[in-house]
Amino acid sequence: MKIFEKILEDLLKYYLGLDDATLELHLKEPALATKERVETIDDLQVIIYPNDHNPPHFHVKSKNKEIDAKFTIENCELISGNMSSKNLKKIDAFHQGMKGKMVLEMIWQKYQGKNG
């Protein structure tokens, strides 16, 4: 249970630390980067690419490049790649967190609106 407390604590610190203006600016400026790192959970980076294809999804990559996986935004289903059950639980906890899925959907929609 300690791992979930740590994940949730980190998520809360991150999301509650953003003021509305910063979040709004972040969502309106997609041209600032070729990818958008949504979150970092331990050594896992949660990423959305601006010109990506449907279905709406996000990527999870480890800093050492051993993990390269894709998940649906809708239900956090693993589309491709392999990951330990420990890391799957971390990603699922992020997705189910207070703003996880909502932020992923907002960023995906920002890029879809920009690109068509």
PDB file of C-alpha atoms in Angstrom:
ATOM      1  CA  MET A   1       0.000   0.000   0.000  1.00  0.00           C
ATOM      2  CA  LYS A   2       2.960   2.337   0.559  1.00  0.00           C
ATOM      3  CA  ILE A   3       3.698   2.467  -3.171  1.00  0.00           C
ATOM      4  CA  PHE A   4       0.196   3.766  -3.932  1.00  0.00           C
ATOM      5  CA  GLU A   5       0.502   6.385  -1.212  1.00  0.00           C
ATOM      6  CA  LYS A   6       3.798   7.582  -2.731  1.00  0.00           C
ATOM      7  CA  ILE A   7       2.357   7.673  -6.253  1.00  0.00           C
ATOM      8  CA  LEU A   8      -0.729   9.552  -5.144  1.00  0.00           C
ATOM      9  CA  GLU A   9       1.313  11.932  -3.008  1.00  0.00           C
ATOM     10  CA  ASP A  10       3.542  12.804  -5.976  1.00  0.00           C
ATOM     11  CA  LEU A  11       0.555  13.224  -8.282  1.00  0.00           C
ATOM     12  CA  LEU A  12      -1.246  15.469  -5.835  1.00  0.00           C
ATOM     13  CA  LYS A  13       1.834  17.622  -5.329  1.00  0.00           C
ATOM     14  CA  TYR A  14       2.212  18.026  -9.078  1.00  0.00           C
ATOM     15  CA  TYR A  15      -1.401  18.736 -10.022  1.00  0.00           C
ATOM     16  CA  LEU A  16      -2.354  20.781  -6.992  1.00  0.00           C
ATOM     17  CA  GLY A  17       0.771  22.860  -7.518  1.00  0.00           C
ATOM     18  CA  LEU A  18      -0.416  24.102 -10.903  1.00  0.00           C
ATOM     19  CA  ASP A  19      -2.452  27.260 -10.946  1.00  0.00           C
ATOM     20  CA  ASP A  20      -5.230  27.648 -13.512  1.00  0.00           C
ATOM     21  CA  ALA A  21      -3.260  30.129 -15.620  1.00  0.00           C
ATOM     22  CA  THR A  22      -0.246  27.802 -15.883  1.00  0.00           C
ATOM     23  CA  LEU A  23      -2.401  24.837 -16.827  1.00  0.00           C
ATOM     24  CA  GLU A  24      -4.272  26.936 -19.408  1.00  0.00           C
ATOM     25  CA  LEU A  25      -1.018  28.229 -20.923  1.00  0.00           C
ATOM     26  CA  HIS A  26       0.348  24.696 -20.988  1.00  0.00           C
ATOM     27  CA  LEU A  27      -2.711  23.506 -22.928  1.00  0.00           C
ATOM     28  CA  LYS A  28      -2.697  26.426 -25.408  1.00  0.00           C
ATOM     29  CA  GLU A  29       0.965  26.198 -26.459  1.00  0.00           C
ATOM     30  CA  PRO A  30       1.423  22.842 -28.241  1.00  0.00           C
ATOM     31  CA  ALA A  31       4.101  24.209 -30.548  1.00  0.00           C
ATOM     32  CA  LEU A  32       6.558  24.537 -27.681  1.00  0.00           C
ATOM     33  CA  ALA A  33       7.545  20.860 -27.902  1.00  0.00           C
ATOM     34  CA  THR A  34       7.358  17.935 -30.299  1.00  0.00           C
ATOM     35  CA  LYS A  35       6.083  15.766 -27.473  1.00  0.00           C
ATOM     36  CA  GLU A  36       4.360  16.519 -24.241  1.00  0.00           C
ATOM     37  CA  ARG A  37       5.606  14.812 -21.133  1.00  0.00           C
ATOM     38  CA  VAL A  38       2.483  14.538 -19.055  1.00  0.00           C
ATOM     39  CA  GLU A  39       4.011  13.008 -15.958  1.00  0.00           C
ATOM     40  CA  THR A  40       7.097  11.243 -14.665  1.00  0.00           C
ATOM     41  CA  ILE A  41       6.515   8.344 -12.301  1.00  0.00           C
ATOM     42  CA  ASP A  42       9.813   7.109 -10.891  1.00  0.00           C
ATOM     43  CA  ASP A  43      11.790   6.428 -14.113  1.00  0.00           C
ATOM     44  CA  LEU A  44       8.686   6.179 -16.337  1.00  0.00           C
ATOM     45  CA  GLN A  45       7.735   9.078 -18.590  1.00  0.00           C
ATOM     46  CA  VAL A  46       4.099   9.449 -19.662  1.00  0.00           C
ATOM     47  CA  ILE A  47       4.115  11.123 -23.100  1.00  0.00           C
ATOM     48  CA  ILE A  48       1.649  12.251 -25.776  1.00  0.00           C
ATOM     49  CA  TYR A  49       2.898  13.075 -29.279  1.00  0.00           C
ATOM     50  CA  PRO A  50       1.179  15.908 -31.191  1.00  0.00           C
ATOM     51  CA  ASN A  51       0.791  14.194 -34.575  1.00  0.00           C
ATOM     52  CA  ASP A  52      -0.131  10.771 -33.260  1.00  0.00           C
ATOM     53  CA  HIS A  53      -2.861   8.533 -34.681  1.00  0.00           C
ATOM     54  CA  ASN A  54      -6.135   7.264 -33.266  1.00  0.00           C
ATOM     55  CA  PRO A  55      -7.252   5.679 -31.036  1.00  0.00           C
ATOM     56  CA  PRO A  56      -6.407   8.267 -28.383  1.00  0.00           C
ATOM     57  CA  HIS A  57      -3.440   6.894 -26.475  1.00  0.00           C
ATOM     58  CA  PHE A  58      -0.354   7.753 -24.481  1.00  0.00           C
ATOM     59  CA  HIS A  59       3.154   6.352 -24.419  1.00  0.00           C
ATOM     60  CA  VAL A  60       5.146   5.218 -21.418  1.00  0.00           C
ATOM     61  CA  LYS A  61       8.908   5.076 -21.762  1.00  0.00           C
ATOM     62  CA  SER A  62      11.622   4.399 -19.243  1.00  0.00           C
ATOM     63  CA  LYS A  63      14.688   6.591 -19.107  1.00  0.00           C
ATOM     64  CA  ASN A  64      16.895   3.586 -19.903  1.00  0.00           C
ATOM     65  CA  LYS A  65      14.718   2.842 -23.004  1.00  0.00           C
ATOM     66  CA  GLU A  66      13.892  -0.706 -21.811  1.00  0.00           C
ATOM     67  CA  ILE A  67      10.187   0.149 -21.559  1.00  0.00           C
ATOM     68  CA  ASP A  68       8.311   1.498 -24.572  1.00  0.00           C
ATOM     69  CA  ALA A  69       4.581   0.887 -24.204  1.00  0.00           C
ATOM     70  CA  LYS A  70       1.290   2.412 -25.377  1.00  0.00           C
ATOM     71  CA  PHE A  71      -1.992   2.617 -23.465  1.00  0.00           C
ATOM     72  CA  THR A  72      -5.479   3.780 -24.426  1.00  0.00           C
ATOM     73  CA  ILE A  73      -6.565   6.984 -22.755  1.00  0.00           C
ATOM     74  CA  GLU A  74     -10.117   5.686 -22.421  1.00  0.00           C
ATOM     75  CA  ASN A  75      -9.472   2.728 -20.117  1.00  0.00           C
ATOM     76  CA  CYS A  76      -5.652   2.486 -19.730  1.00  0.00           C
ATOM     77  CA  GLU A  77      -5.554  -0.746 -21.740  1.00  0.00           C
ATOM     78  CA  LEU A  78      -2.061  -1.809 -22.815  1.00  0.00           C
ATOM     79  CA  ILE A  79      -1.944  -1.559 -26.638  1.00  0.00           C
ATOM     80  CA  SER A  80       1.686  -2.497 -27.196  1.00  0.00           C
ATOM     81  CA  GLY A  81       4.891  -3.117 -25.312  1.00  0.00           C
ATOM     82  CA  ASN A  82       5.699  -5.021 -22.168  1.00  0.00           C
ATOM     83  CA  MET A  83       5.881  -3.872 -18.603  1.00  0.00           C
ATOM     84  CA  SER A  84       6.177  -5.482 -15.183  1.00  0.00           C
ATOM     85  CA  SER A  85       3.013  -5.786 -13.125  1.00  0.00           C
ATOM     86  CA  LYS A  86       4.568  -3.352 -10.627  1.00  0.00           C
ATOM     87  CA  ASN A  87       4.926  -0.674 -13.324  1.00  0.00           C
ATOM     88  CA  LEU A  88       1.487  -1.470 -14.761  1.00  0.00           C
ATOM     89  CA  LYS A  89       0.042  -0.728 -11.321  1.00  0.00           C
ATOM     90  CA  LYS A  90       1.877   2.608 -11.216  1.00  0.00           C
ATOM     91  CA  ILE A  91       0.475   3.629 -14.617  1.00  0.00           C
ATOM     92  CA  ASP A  92      -3.008   2.485 -13.663  1.00  0.00           C
ATOM     93  CA  ALA A  93      -2.837   4.473 -10.406  1.00  0.00           C
ATOM     94  CA  PHE A  94      -1.800   7.582 -12.360  1.00  0.00           C
ATOM     95  CA  HIS A  95      -4.615   7.061 -14.884  1.00  0.00           C
ATOM     96  CA  GLN A  96      -7.206   6.624 -12.126  1.00  0.00           C
ATOM     97  CA  GLY A  97      -5.816   9.501 -10.069  1.00  0.00           C
ATOM     98  CA  MET A  98      -7.631  12.765  -9.466  1.00  0.00           C
ATOM     99  CA  LYS A  99      -6.652  14.328 -12.800  1.00  0.00           C
ATOM    100  CA  GLY A 100      -4.737  11.614 -14.688  1.00  0.00           C
ATOM    101  CA  LYS A 101      -7.268  10.614 -17.347  1.00  0.00           C
ATOM    102  CA  MET A 102      -8.695  14.136 -17.558  1.00  0.00           C
ATOM    103  CA  VAL A 103      -5.297  15.700 -18.299  1.00  0.00           C
ATOM    104  CA  LEU A 104      -4.482  12.991 -20.869  1.00  0.00           C
ATOM    105  CA  GLU A 105      -7.801  13.648 -22.633  1.00  0.00           C
ATOM    106  CA  MET A 106      -7.271  17.426 -22.580  1.00  0.00           C
ATOM    107  CA  ILE A 107      -3.788  17.167 -24.075  1.00  0.00           C
ATOM    108  CA  TRP A 108      -4.953  14.676 -26.741  1.00  0.00           C
ATOM    109  CA  GLN A 109      -7.842  16.989 -27.699  1.00  0.00           C
ATOM    110  CA  LYS A 110      -5.512  19.999 -27.813  1.00  0.00           C
ATOM    111  CA  TYR A 111      -3.384  18.262 -30.433  1.00  0.00           C
ATOM    112  CA  GLN A 112      -6.340  16.888 -32.386  1.00  0.00           C
ATOM    113  CA  GLY A 113      -7.865  20.381 -32.547  1.00  0.00           C
ATOM    114  CA  LYS A 114      -4.574  21.779 -33.832  1.00  0.00           C
ATOM    115  CA  ASN A 115      -4.053  19.070 -36.431  1.00  0.00           C
ATOM    116  CA  GLY A 116      -7.520  18.593 -37.744  1.00  0.00           C
TER     117      GLY A 116
END
